[in-house]
Amino acid sequence: MEKSKVYFSKEISEESLIKIYEALNIELKGNVAIKISTGEPGGHNFLNPKLIRGLVEKLKGTIVECNTAYKGRRFDTESHQKAIEEHGFLEIAPCDIMDQDGEIEIPIEGSLHLKGINIVGDHLKNYDSMLMLSHFKGHPMGGFGGALKNMSIGVSSRNGKAWIHTAGFTKDPNEMWDHVEDQDGFLESMAEACKGVIDYLKKENIAYINIANNLSIDCDCSNHPADPEMKDIGIFASLDPVALDQCCYDAIMNSQDEKKTSLINRMEEKHGIHTVHTAEKLGLGTTEYELIELN
Protein backbone atom coordinates (compact mmCIF):
# COMPACT_ATOMS: atom_id res chain seq x y z
CA MET A 1 0.00 0.00 0.00
CA GLU A 2 1.34 3.41 -0.93
CA LYS A 3 1.84 6.06 1.72
CA SER A 4 -1.17 8.14 2.72
CA LYS A 5 -1.01 11.92 2.71
CA VAL A 6 -1.32 13.70 6.05
CA TYR A 7 -1.52 17.49 5.94
CA PHE A 8 -0.26 19.61 8.83
CA SER A 9 -0.54 23.23 9.92
CA LYS A 10 1.19 24.68 12.97
CA GLU A 11 -1.38 27.45 13.05
CA ILE A 12 -4.50 26.60 15.02
CA SER A 13 -7.12 29.03 13.81
CA GLU A 14 -10.50 29.16 12.12
CA GLU A 15 -8.79 30.08 8.85
CA SER A 16 -6.16 27.33 8.96
CA LEU A 17 -8.83 24.75 9.74
CA ILE A 18 -10.66 25.66 6.55
CA LYS A 19 -7.38 25.70 4.60
CA ILE A 20 -6.37 22.21 5.74
CA TYR A 21 -9.79 20.83 4.90
CA GLU A 22 -9.51 22.29 1.41
CA ALA A 23 -6.10 20.64 1.03
CA LEU A 24 -7.82 17.25 1.29
CA ASN A 25 -9.53 17.97 -2.05
CA ILE A 26 -12.72 16.17 -1.07
CA GLU A 27 -16.32 17.30 -1.37
CA LEU A 28 -18.50 16.02 1.44
CA LYS A 29 -21.90 15.83 -0.20
CA GLY A 30 -25.52 15.77 0.85
CA ASN A 31 -26.41 15.99 4.52
CA VAL A 32 -23.04 16.41 6.25
CA ALA A 33 -22.49 15.20 9.82
CA ILE A 34 -19.66 16.79 11.77
CA LYS A 35 -18.71 14.46 14.59
CA ILE A 36 -17.07 16.14 17.55
CA SER A 37 -16.97 15.63 21.28
CA THR A 38 -19.18 18.24 22.86
CA GLY A 39 -17.32 17.86 26.17
CA GLU A 40 -18.45 16.90 29.66
CA PRO A 41 -19.54 19.98 31.67
CA GLY A 42 -16.80 20.92 34.11
CA GLY A 43 -14.14 20.15 31.54
CA HIS A 44 -12.68 22.91 29.42
CA ASN A 45 -10.39 21.33 26.81
CA PHE A 46 -13.00 20.43 24.16
CA LEU A 47 -12.83 22.11 20.75
CA ASN A 48 -13.83 25.76 20.92
CA PRO A 49 -16.95 26.54 18.86
CA LYS A 50 -15.29 29.76 17.64
CA LEU A 51 -12.41 27.69 16.23
CA ILE A 52 -14.59 25.32 14.23
CA ARG A 53 -17.39 27.73 13.25
CA GLY A 54 -16.00 28.67 9.83
CA LEU A 55 -15.53 25.11 8.63
CA VAL A 56 -18.88 23.97 10.03
CA GLU A 57 -20.62 26.80 8.18
CA LYS A 58 -18.67 26.11 4.98
CA LEU A 59 -19.90 22.52 4.99
CA LYS A 60 -23.43 23.53 6.05
CA GLY A 61 -22.97 20.68 8.51
CA THR A 62 -24.83 19.37 11.53
CA ILE A 63 -22.81 18.73 14.67
CA VAL A 64 -23.52 15.17 15.81
CA GLU A 65 -22.96 13.31 19.06
CA CYS A 66 -24.27 10.31 20.99
CA ASN A 67 -25.08 9.90 24.66
CA THR A 68 -22.43 8.56 27.03
CA ALA A 69 -22.28 5.19 28.76
CA TYR A 70 -21.12 6.71 32.04
CA LYS A 71 -23.37 8.62 34.45
CA GLY A 72 -22.69 12.28 33.80
CA ARG A 73 -24.41 15.26 32.24
CA ARG A 74 -24.37 13.68 28.78
CA PHE A 75 -25.85 10.32 29.81
CA ASP A 76 -29.41 11.24 28.82
CA THR A 77 -30.59 13.32 25.88
CA GLU A 78 -32.14 16.19 27.86
CA SER A 79 -29.01 16.81 29.94
CA HIS A 80 -26.78 16.34 26.92
CA GLN A 81 -28.71 18.93 24.93
CA LYS A 82 -28.28 21.42 27.78
CA ALA A 83 -24.53 20.71 27.88
CA ILE A 84 -24.26 21.29 24.13
CA GLU A 85 -26.04 24.63 24.52
CA GLU A 86 -23.90 25.67 27.50
CA HIS A 87 -20.73 24.92 25.56
CA GLY A 88 -21.80 27.18 22.71
CA PHE A 89 -22.26 24.70 19.88
CA LEU A 90 -25.90 25.60 19.20
CA GLU A 91 -24.71 29.11 18.38
CA ILE A 92 -22.78 27.87 15.34
CA ALA A 93 -24.83 24.98 13.90
CA PRO A 94 -27.75 22.62 14.39
CA CYS A 95 -26.80 19.81 16.78
CA ASP A 96 -28.11 16.25 16.70
CA ILE A 97 -27.79 13.60 19.40
CA MET A 98 -27.93 10.64 17.07
CA ASP A 99 -29.23 8.07 19.55
CA GLN A 100 -31.96 10.25 21.08
CA ASP A 101 -34.59 8.24 19.15
CA GLY A 102 -32.88 4.87 19.47
CA GLU A 103 -30.17 2.88 17.76
CA ILE A 104 -29.51 0.70 14.76
CA GLU A 105 -27.16 -2.20 14.20
CA ILE A 106 -24.77 -1.97 11.28
CA PRO A 107 -22.65 -4.91 10.10
CA ILE A 108 -18.93 -5.38 10.63
CA GLU A 109 -17.38 -7.78 8.19
CA GLY A 110 -14.67 -10.00 9.69
CA SER A 111 -14.97 -8.78 13.30
CA LEU A 112 -13.55 -10.88 16.12
CA HIS A 113 -14.96 -9.38 19.31
CA LEU A 114 -18.12 -7.57 18.21
CA LYS A 115 -19.64 -10.58 16.47
CA GLY A 116 -20.34 -8.66 13.27
CA ILE A 117 -22.42 -5.94 14.96
CA ASN A 118 -21.79 -2.25 15.60
CA ILE A 119 -24.55 -0.42 17.49
CA VAL A 120 -24.82 3.23 16.49
CA GLY A 121 -27.19 6.13 16.87
CA ASP A 122 -30.33 5.72 14.77
CA HIS A 123 -29.86 9.13 13.16
CA LEU A 124 -26.68 8.02 11.42
CA LYS A 125 -28.93 6.88 8.60
CA ASN A 126 -29.91 10.53 8.00
CA TYR A 127 -26.44 11.56 6.84
CA ASP A 128 -24.69 11.15 3.50
CA SER A 129 -21.17 12.08 4.57
CA MET A 130 -19.17 12.88 7.69
CA LEU A 131 -16.28 15.00 8.88
CA MET A 132 -14.58 13.30 11.81
CA LEU A 133 -13.41 16.45 13.60
CA SER A 134 -11.46 15.20 16.57
CA HIS A 135 -9.60 16.73 19.48
CA PHE A 136 -6.39 14.70 19.75
CA LYS A 137 -5.42 14.23 23.40
CA GLY A 138 -4.84 11.55 26.02
CA HIS A 139 -7.51 9.20 27.30
CA PRO A 140 -7.72 7.31 30.63
CA MET A 141 -8.98 4.11 28.95
CA GLY A 142 -7.85 4.26 25.32
CA GLY A 143 -4.45 5.85 25.93
CA PHE A 144 -5.26 8.58 23.46
CA GLY A 145 -8.25 9.77 21.51
CA GLY A 146 -8.21 10.82 17.88
CA ALA A 147 -10.05 9.97 14.69
CA LEU A 148 -10.47 6.24 15.41
CA LYS A 149 -11.88 6.74 18.89
CA ASN A 150 -14.21 9.49 17.67
CA MET A 151 -15.50 7.20 14.91
CA SER A 152 -15.97 4.16 17.15
CA ILE A 153 -17.02 5.13 20.67
CA GLY A 154 -18.22 8.53 19.47
CA VAL A 155 -20.69 7.28 16.85
CA SER A 156 -21.92 4.39 19.00
CA SER A 157 -25.10 4.62 21.02
CA ARG A 158 -24.97 4.23 24.79
CA ASN A 159 -25.48 0.46 24.41
CA GLY A 160 -22.98 0.38 21.57
CA LYS A 161 -20.38 2.01 23.80
CA ALA A 162 -20.89 -0.77 26.37
CA TRP A 163 -20.56 -3.36 23.58
CA ILE A 164 -17.19 -1.91 22.51
CA HIS A 165 -15.79 -1.28 25.99
CA THR A 166 -16.49 -4.88 27.01
CA ALA A 167 -15.20 -6.33 23.72
CA GLY A 168 -18.59 -7.78 22.89
CA PHE A 169 -19.52 -9.08 26.35
CA THR A 170 -22.54 -6.89 27.15
CA LYS A 171 -24.67 -4.15 25.63
CA ASP A 172 -25.86 -2.97 29.04
CA PRO A 173 -24.09 0.16 30.35
CA ASN A 174 -25.10 -0.81 33.89
CA GLU A 175 -23.04 -4.02 33.58
CA MET A 176 -20.24 -2.52 31.54
CA TRP A 177 -17.84 -1.47 34.28
CA ASP A 178 -17.60 -5.01 35.65
CA HIS A 179 -16.28 -6.28 32.31
CA VAL A 180 -13.62 -3.84 31.07
CA GLU A 181 -10.51 -5.81 32.01
CA ASP A 182 -9.66 -6.91 28.45
CA GLN A 183 -7.70 -3.83 27.41
CA ASP A 184 -6.43 -5.08 24.06
CA GLY A 185 -9.87 -6.51 23.32
CA PHE A 186 -11.36 -3.07 23.91
CA LEU A 187 -8.80 -1.40 21.64
CA GLU A 188 -9.38 -4.02 18.94
CA SER A 189 -13.15 -3.55 19.30
CA MET A 190 -12.77 0.18 18.65
CA ALA A 191 -11.00 -0.63 15.39
CA GLU A 192 -13.74 -3.11 14.47
CA ALA A 193 -16.43 -0.50 15.14
CA CYS A 194 -14.58 1.93 12.87
CA LYS A 195 -14.75 -0.62 10.08
CA GLY A 196 -18.51 -0.80 10.54
CA VAL A 197 -18.89 2.97 10.21
CA ILE A 198 -16.57 3.24 7.20
CA ASP A 199 -18.31 0.39 5.38
CA TYR A 200 -21.71 1.95 6.15
CA LEU A 201 -20.93 5.51 5.03
CA LYS A 202 -18.36 4.44 2.41
CA LYS A 203 -14.72 5.53 2.50
CA GLU A 204 -15.15 8.28 -0.08
CA ASN A 205 -17.73 10.04 2.10
CA ILE A 206 -15.58 10.58 5.19
CA ALA A 207 -12.78 13.05 5.93
CA TYR A 208 -10.68 13.28 9.10
CA ILE A 209 -9.15 16.20 10.98
CA ASN A 210 -7.32 15.99 14.33
CA ILE A 211 -6.65 19.17 16.29
CA ALA A 212 -3.73 18.65 18.67
CA ASN A 213 -4.25 21.38 21.24
CA ASN A 214 -5.03 21.45 24.96
CA LEU A 215 -3.07 18.20 25.20
CA SER A 216 -4.31 16.89 28.51
CA ILE A 217 -3.68 13.27 29.43
CA ASP A 218 -7.45 13.07 29.98
CA CYS A 219 -10.35 12.95 27.56
CA ASP A 220 -12.99 15.63 27.04
CA CYS A 221 -15.38 13.14 28.69
CA SER A 222 -13.79 14.05 32.04
CA ASN A 223 -15.45 16.76 34.10
CA HIS A 224 -12.15 17.48 35.88
CA PRO A 225 -9.42 16.78 33.31
CA ALA A 226 -5.75 17.23 34.13
CA ASP A 227 -4.33 20.50 32.89
CA PRO A 228 -2.32 20.21 29.66
CA GLU A 229 1.43 20.07 30.14
CA MET A 230 2.62 19.99 26.52
CA LYS A 231 2.34 22.97 24.23
CA ASP A 232 -0.16 22.86 21.36
CA ILE A 233 1.16 21.19 18.20
CA GLY A 234 -1.21 22.03 15.34
CA ILE A 235 -3.87 20.66 13.01
CA PHE A 236 -3.53 17.38 11.10
CA ALA A 237 -5.83 16.15 8.31
CA SER A 238 -6.09 13.09 6.07
CA LEU A 239 -8.48 10.86 4.17
CA ASP A 240 -6.89 7.93 6.02
CA PRO A 241 -7.77 7.69 9.74
CA VAL A 242 -5.01 5.16 10.42
CA ALA A 243 -2.29 7.36 8.96
CA LEU A 244 -3.75 10.40 10.73
CA ASP A 245 -3.75 8.89 14.23
CA GLN A 246 -0.33 7.29 13.66
CA CYS A 247 1.05 10.67 12.60
CA CYS A 248 -0.36 12.44 15.67
CA TYR A 249 1.00 9.70 17.92
CA ASP A 250 4.41 10.08 16.30
CA ALA A 251 4.25 13.85 16.75
CA ILE A 252 3.87 13.36 20.50
CA MET A 253 6.54 10.69 20.74
CA ASN A 254 9.07 12.67 18.68
CA SER A 255 8.28 16.08 20.17
CA GLN A 256 11.09 18.16 21.63
CA ASP A 257 8.70 19.36 24.33
CA GLU A 258 10.22 18.44 27.69
CA LYS A 259 6.74 18.20 29.21
CA LYS A 260 5.59 15.34 26.97
CA THR A 261 6.37 12.61 29.51
CA SER A 262 2.96 12.36 31.19
CA LEU A 263 1.10 12.05 27.91
CA ILE A 264 3.55 9.49 26.55
CA ASN A 265 3.23 7.46 29.75
CA ARG A 266 -0.58 7.52 29.43
CA MET A 267 -0.46 6.38 25.79
CA GLU A 268 2.02 3.58 26.52
CA GLU A 269 0.37 2.45 29.75
CA LYS A 270 -2.91 1.83 27.90
CA HIS A 271 -1.22 0.44 24.76
CA GLY A 272 -3.12 3.04 22.76
CA ILE A 273 -1.29 2.52 19.46
CA HIS A 274 -2.76 -0.99 19.32
CA THR A 275 -6.03 0.47 18.03
CA VAL A 276 -4.17 2.01 15.09
CA HIS A 277 -2.32 -1.20 14.29
CA THR A 278 -5.54 -3.24 14.46
CA ALA A 279 -7.30 -0.78 12.17
CA GLU A 280 -4.47 -1.20 9.68
CA LYS A 281 -4.87 -4.99 9.80
CA LEU A 282 -8.58 -4.55 9.13
CA GLY A 283 -7.76 -2.63 5.96
CA LEU A 284 -8.89 0.80 7.14
CA GLY A 285 -5.66 2.51 6.11
CA THR A 286 -1.91 2.42 6.50
CA THR A 287 0.53 3.56 9.16
CA GLU A 288 2.88 4.66 6.36
CA TYR A 289 2.34 8.32 5.59
CA GLU A 290 3.76 11.38 3.87
CA LEU A 291 3.56 14.49 6.03
CA ILE A 292 2.80 17.65 4.03
CA GLU A 293 3.16 20.92 5.93
CA LEU A 294 1.02 23.82 4.77
CA ASN A 295 2.49 27.33 4.70
Coordinates of C-alpha atoms in Angstrom, one line a residue:
M1 CA 0.0 0.0 0.0
E2 CA 1.3 3.4 -0.9
K3 CA 1.8 6.1 1.7
S4 CA -1.2 8.1 2.7
K5 CA -1.0 11.9 2.7
V6 CA -1.3 13.7 6.0
Y7 CA -1.5 17.5 5.9
F8 CA -0.3 19.6 8.8
S9 CA -0.5 23.2 9.9
K10 CA 1.2 24.7 13.0
E11 CA -1.4 27.4 13.1
I12 CA -4.5 26.6 15.0
S13 CA -7.1 29.0 13.8
E14 CA -10.5 29.2 12.1
E15 CA -8.8 30.1 8.9
S16 CA -6.2 27.3 9.0
L17 CA -8.8 24.8 9.7
I18 CA -10.7 25.7 6.5
K19 CA -7.4 25.7 4.6
I20 CA -6.4 22.2 5.7
Y21 CA -9.8 20.8 4.9
E22 CA -9.5 22.3 1.4
A23 CA -6.1 20.6 1.0
L24 CA -7.8 17.2 1.3
N25 CA -9.5 18.0 -2.0
I26 CA -12.7 16.2 -1.1
E27 CA -16.3 17.3 -1.4
L28 CA -18.5 16.0 1.4
K29 CA -21.9 15.8 -0.2
G30 CA -25.5 15.8 0.9
N31 CA -26.4 16.0 4.5
V32 CA -23.0 16.4 6.2
A33 CA -22.5 15.2 9.8
I34 CA -19.7 16.8 11.8
K35 CA -18.7 14.5 14.6
I36 CA -17.1 16.1 17.5
S37 CA -17.0 15.6 21.3
T38 CA -19.2 18.2 22.9
G39 CA -17.3 17.9 26.2
E40 CA -18.5 16.9 29.7
P41 CA -19.5 20.0 31.7
G42 CA -16.8 20.9 34.1
G43 CA -14.1 20.1 31.5
H44 CA -12.7 22.9 29.4
N45 CA -10.4 21.3 26.8
F46 CA -13.0 20.4 24.2
L47 CA -12.8 22.1 20.7
N48 CA -13.8 25.8 20.9
P49 CA -16.9 26.5 18.9
K50 CA -15.3 29.8 17.6
L51 CA -12.4 27.7 16.2
I52 CA -14.6 25.3 14.2
R53 CA -17.4 27.7 13.3
G54 CA -16.0 28.7 9.8
L55 CA -15.5 25.1 8.6
V56 CA -18.9 24.0 10.0
E57 CA -20.6 26.8 8.2
K58 CA -18.7 26.1 5.0
L59 CA -19.9 22.5 5.0
K60 CA -23.4 23.5 6.1
G61 CA -23.0 20.7 8.5
T62 CA -24.8 19.4 11.5
I63 CA -22.8 18.7 14.7
V64 CA -23.5 15.2 15.8
E65 CA -23.0 13.3 19.1
C66 CA -24.3 10.3 21.0
N67 CA -25.1 9.9 24.7
T68 CA -22.4 8.6 27.0
A69 CA -22.3 5.2 28.8
Y70 CA -21.1 6.7 32.0
K71 CA -23.4 8.6 34.4
G72 CA -22.7 12.3 33.8
R73 CA -24.4 15.3 32.2
R74 CA -24.4 13.7 28.8
F75 CA -25.9 10.3 29.8
D76 CA -29.4 11.2 28.8
T77 CA -30.6 13.3 25.9
E78 CA -32.1 16.2 27.9
S79 CA -29.0 16.8 29.9
H80 CA -26.8 16.3 26.9
Q81 CA -28.7 18.9 24.9
K82 CA -28.3 21.4 27.8
A83 CA -24.5 20.7 27.9
I84 CA -24.3 21.3 24.1
E85 CA -26.0 24.6 24.5
E86 CA -23.9 25.7 27.5
H87 CA -20.7 24.9 25.6
G88 CA -21.8 27.2 22.7
F89 CA -22.3 24.7 19.9
L90 CA -25.9 25.6 19.2
E91 CA -24.7 29.1 18.4
I92 CA -22.8 27.9 15.3
A93 CA -24.8 25.0 13.9
P94 CA -27.8 22.6 14.4
C95 CA -26.8 19.8 16.8
D96 CA -28.1 16.3 16.7
I97 CA -27.8 13.6 19.4
M98 CA -27.9 10.6 17.1
D99 CA -29.2 8.1 19.6
Q100 CA -32.0 10.2 21.1
D101 CA -34.6 8.2 19.2
G102 CA -32.9 4.9 19.5
E103 CA -30.2 2.9 17.8
I104 CA -29.5 0.7 14.8
E105 CA -27.2 -2.2 14.2
I106 CA -24.8 -2.0 11.3
P107 CA -22.6 -4.9 10.1
I108 CA -18.9 -5.4 10.6
E109 CA -17.4 -7.8 8.2
G110 CA -14.7 -10.0 9.7
S111 CA -15.0 -8.8 13.3
L112 CA -13.6 -10.9 16.1
H113 CA -15.0 -9.4 19.3
L114 CA -18.1 -7.6 18.2
K115 CA -19.6 -10.6 16.5
G116 CA -20.3 -8.7 13.3
I117 CA -22.4 -5.9 15.0
N118 CA -21.8 -2.2 15.6
I119 CA -24.6 -0.4 17.5
V120 CA -24.8 3.2 16.5
G121 CA -27.2 6.1 16.9
D122 CA -30.3 5.7 14.8
H123 CA -29.9 9.1 13.2
L124 CA -26.7 8.0 11.4
K125 CA -28.9 6.9 8.6
N126 CA -29.9 10.5 8.0
Y127 CA -26.4 11.6 6.8
D128 CA -24.7 11.1 3.5
S129 CA -21.2 12.1 4.6
M130 CA -19.2 12.9 7.7
L131 CA -16.3 15.0 8.9
M132 CA -14.6 13.3 11.8
L133 CA -13.4 16.4 13.6
S134 CA -11.5 15.2 16.6
H135 CA -9.6 16.7 19.5
F136 CA -6.4 14.7 19.8
K137 CA -5.4 14.2 23.4
G138 CA -4.8 11.6 26.0
H139 CA -7.5 9.2 27.3
P140 CA -7.7 7.3 30.6
M141 CA -9.0 4.1 28.9
G142 CA -7.9 4.3 25.3
G143 CA -4.4 5.8 25.9
F144 CA -5.3 8.6 23.5
G145 CA -8.3 9.8 21.5
G146 CA -8.2 10.8 17.9
A147 CA -10.1 10.0 14.7
L148 CA -10.5 6.2 15.4
K149 CA -11.9 6.7 18.9
N150 CA -14.2 9.5 17.7
M151 CA -15.5 7.2 14.9
S152 CA -16.0 4.2 17.1
I153 CA -17.0 5.1 20.7
G154 CA -18.2 8.5 19.5
V155 CA -20.7 7.3 16.9
S156 CA -21.9 4.4 19.0
S157 CA -25.1 4.6 21.0
R158 CA -25.0 4.2 24.8
N159 CA -25.5 0.5 24.4
G160 CA -23.0 0.4 21.6
K161 CA -20.4 2.0 23.8
A162 CA -20.9 -0.8 26.4
W163 CA -20.6 -3.4 23.6
I164 CA -17.2 -1.9 22.5
H165 CA -15.8 -1.3 26.0
T166 CA -16.5 -4.9 27.0
A167 CA -15.2 -6.3 23.7
G168 CA -18.6 -7.8 22.9
F169 CA -19.5 -9.1 26.4
T170 CA -22.5 -6.9 27.2
K171 CA -24.7 -4.1 25.6
D172 CA -25.9 -3.0 29.0
P173 CA -24.1 0.2 30.3
N174 CA -25.1 -0.8 33.9
E175 CA -23.0 -4.0 33.6
M176 CA -20.2 -2.5 31.5
W177 CA -17.8 -1.5 34.3
D178 CA -17.6 -5.0 35.6
H179 CA -16.3 -6.3 32.3
V180 CA -13.6 -3.8 31.1
E181 CA -10.5 -5.8 32.0
D182 CA -9.7 -6.9 28.4
Q183 CA -7.7 -3.8 27.4
D184 CA -6.4 -5.1 24.1
G185 CA -9.9 -6.5 23.3
F186 CA -11.4 -3.1 23.9
L187 CA -8.8 -1.4 21.6
E188 CA -9.4 -4.0 18.9
S189 CA -13.1 -3.5 19.3
M190 CA -12.8 0.2 18.6
A191 CA -11.0 -0.6 15.4
E192 CA -13.7 -3.1 14.5
A193 CA -16.4 -0.5 15.1
C194 CA -14.6 1.9 12.9
K195 CA -14.7 -0.6 10.1
G196 CA -18.5 -0.8 10.5
V197 CA -18.9 3.0 10.2
I198 CA -16.6 3.2 7.2
D199 CA -18.3 0.4 5.4
Y200 CA -21.7 1.9 6.1
L201 CA -20.9 5.5 5.0
K202 CA -18.4 4.4 2.4
K203 CA -14.7 5.5 2.5
E204 CA -15.2 8.3 -0.1
N205 CA -17.7 10.0 2.1
I206 CA -15.6 10.6 5.2
A207 CA -12.8 13.1 5.9
Y208 CA -10.7 13.3 9.1
I209 CA -9.2 16.2 11.0
N210 CA -7.3 16.0 14.3
I211 CA -6.6 19.2 16.3
A212 CA -3.7 18.6 18.7
N213 CA -4.3 21.4 21.2
N214 CA -5.0 21.5 25.0
L215 CA -3.1 18.2 25.2
S216 CA -4.3 16.9 28.5
I217 CA -3.7 13.3 29.4
D218 CA -7.4 13.1 30.0
C219 CA -10.4 12.9 27.6
D220 CA -13.0 15.6 27.0
C221 CA -15.4 13.1 28.7
S222 CA -13.8 14.0 32.0
N223 CA -15.5 16.8 34.1
H224 CA -12.1 17.5 35.9
P225 CA -9.4 16.8 33.3
A226 CA -5.8 17.2 34.1
D227 CA -4.3 20.5 32.9
P228 CA -2.3 20.2 29.7
E229 CA 1.4 20.1 30.1
M230 CA 2.6 20.0 26.5
K231 CA 2.3 23.0 24.2
D232 CA -0.2 22.9 21.4
I233 CA 1.2 21.2 18.2
G234 CA -1.2 22.0 15.3
I235 CA -3.9 20.7 13.0
F236 CA -3.5 17.4 11.1
A237 CA -5.8 16.1 8.3
S238 CA -6.1 13.1 6.1
L239 CA -8.5 10.9 4.2
D240 CA -6.9 7.9 6.0
P241 CA -7.8 7.7 9.7
V242 CA -5.0 5.2 10.4
A243 CA -2.3 7.4 9.0
L244 CA -3.8 10.4 10.7
D245 CA -3.8 8.9 14.2
Q246 CA -0.3 7.3 13.7
C247 CA 1.1 10.7 12.6
C248 CA -0.4 12.4 15.7
Y249 CA 1.0 9.7 17.9
D250 CA 4.4 10.1 16.3
A251 CA 4.3 13.8 16.7
I252 CA 3.9 13.4 20.5
M253 CA 6.5 10.7 20.7
N254 CA 9.1 12.7 18.7
S255 CA 8.3 16.1 20.2
Q256 CA 11.1 18.2 21.6
D257 CA 8.7 19.4 24.3
E258 CA 10.2 18.4 27.7
K259 CA 6.7 18.2 29.2
K260 CA 5.6 15.3 27.0
T261 CA 6.4 12.6 29.5
S262 CA 3.0 12.4 31.2
L263 CA 1.1 12.0 27.9
I264 CA 3.5 9.5 26.6
N265 CA 3.2 7.5 29.8
R266 CA -0.6 7.5 29.4
M267 CA -0.5 6.4 25.8
E268 CA 2.0 3.6 26.5
E269 CA 0.4 2.4 29.8
K270 CA -2.9 1.8 27.9
H271 CA -1.2 0.4 24.8
G272 CA -3.1 3.0 22.8
I273 CA -1.3 2.5 19.5
H274 CA -2.8 -1.0 19.3
T275 CA -6.0 0.5 18.0
V276 CA -4.2 2.0 15.1
H277 CA -2.3 -1.2 14.3
T278 CA -5.5 -3.2 14.5
A279 CA -7.3 -0.8 12.2
E280 CA -4.5 -1.2 9.7
K281 CA -4.9 -5.0 9.8
L282 CA -8.6 -4.6 9.1
G283 CA -7.8 -2.6 6.0
L284 CA -8.9 0.8 7.1
G285 CA -5.7 2.5 6.1
T286 CA -1.9 2.4 6.5
T287 CA 0.5 3.6 9.2
E288 CA 2.9 4.7 6.4
Y289 CA 2.3 8.3 5.6
E290 CA 3.8 11.4 3.9
L291 CA 3.6 14.5 6.0
I292 CA 2.8 17.6 4.0
E293 CA 3.2 20.9 5.9
L294 CA 1.0 23.8 4.8
N295 CA 2.5 27.3 4.7

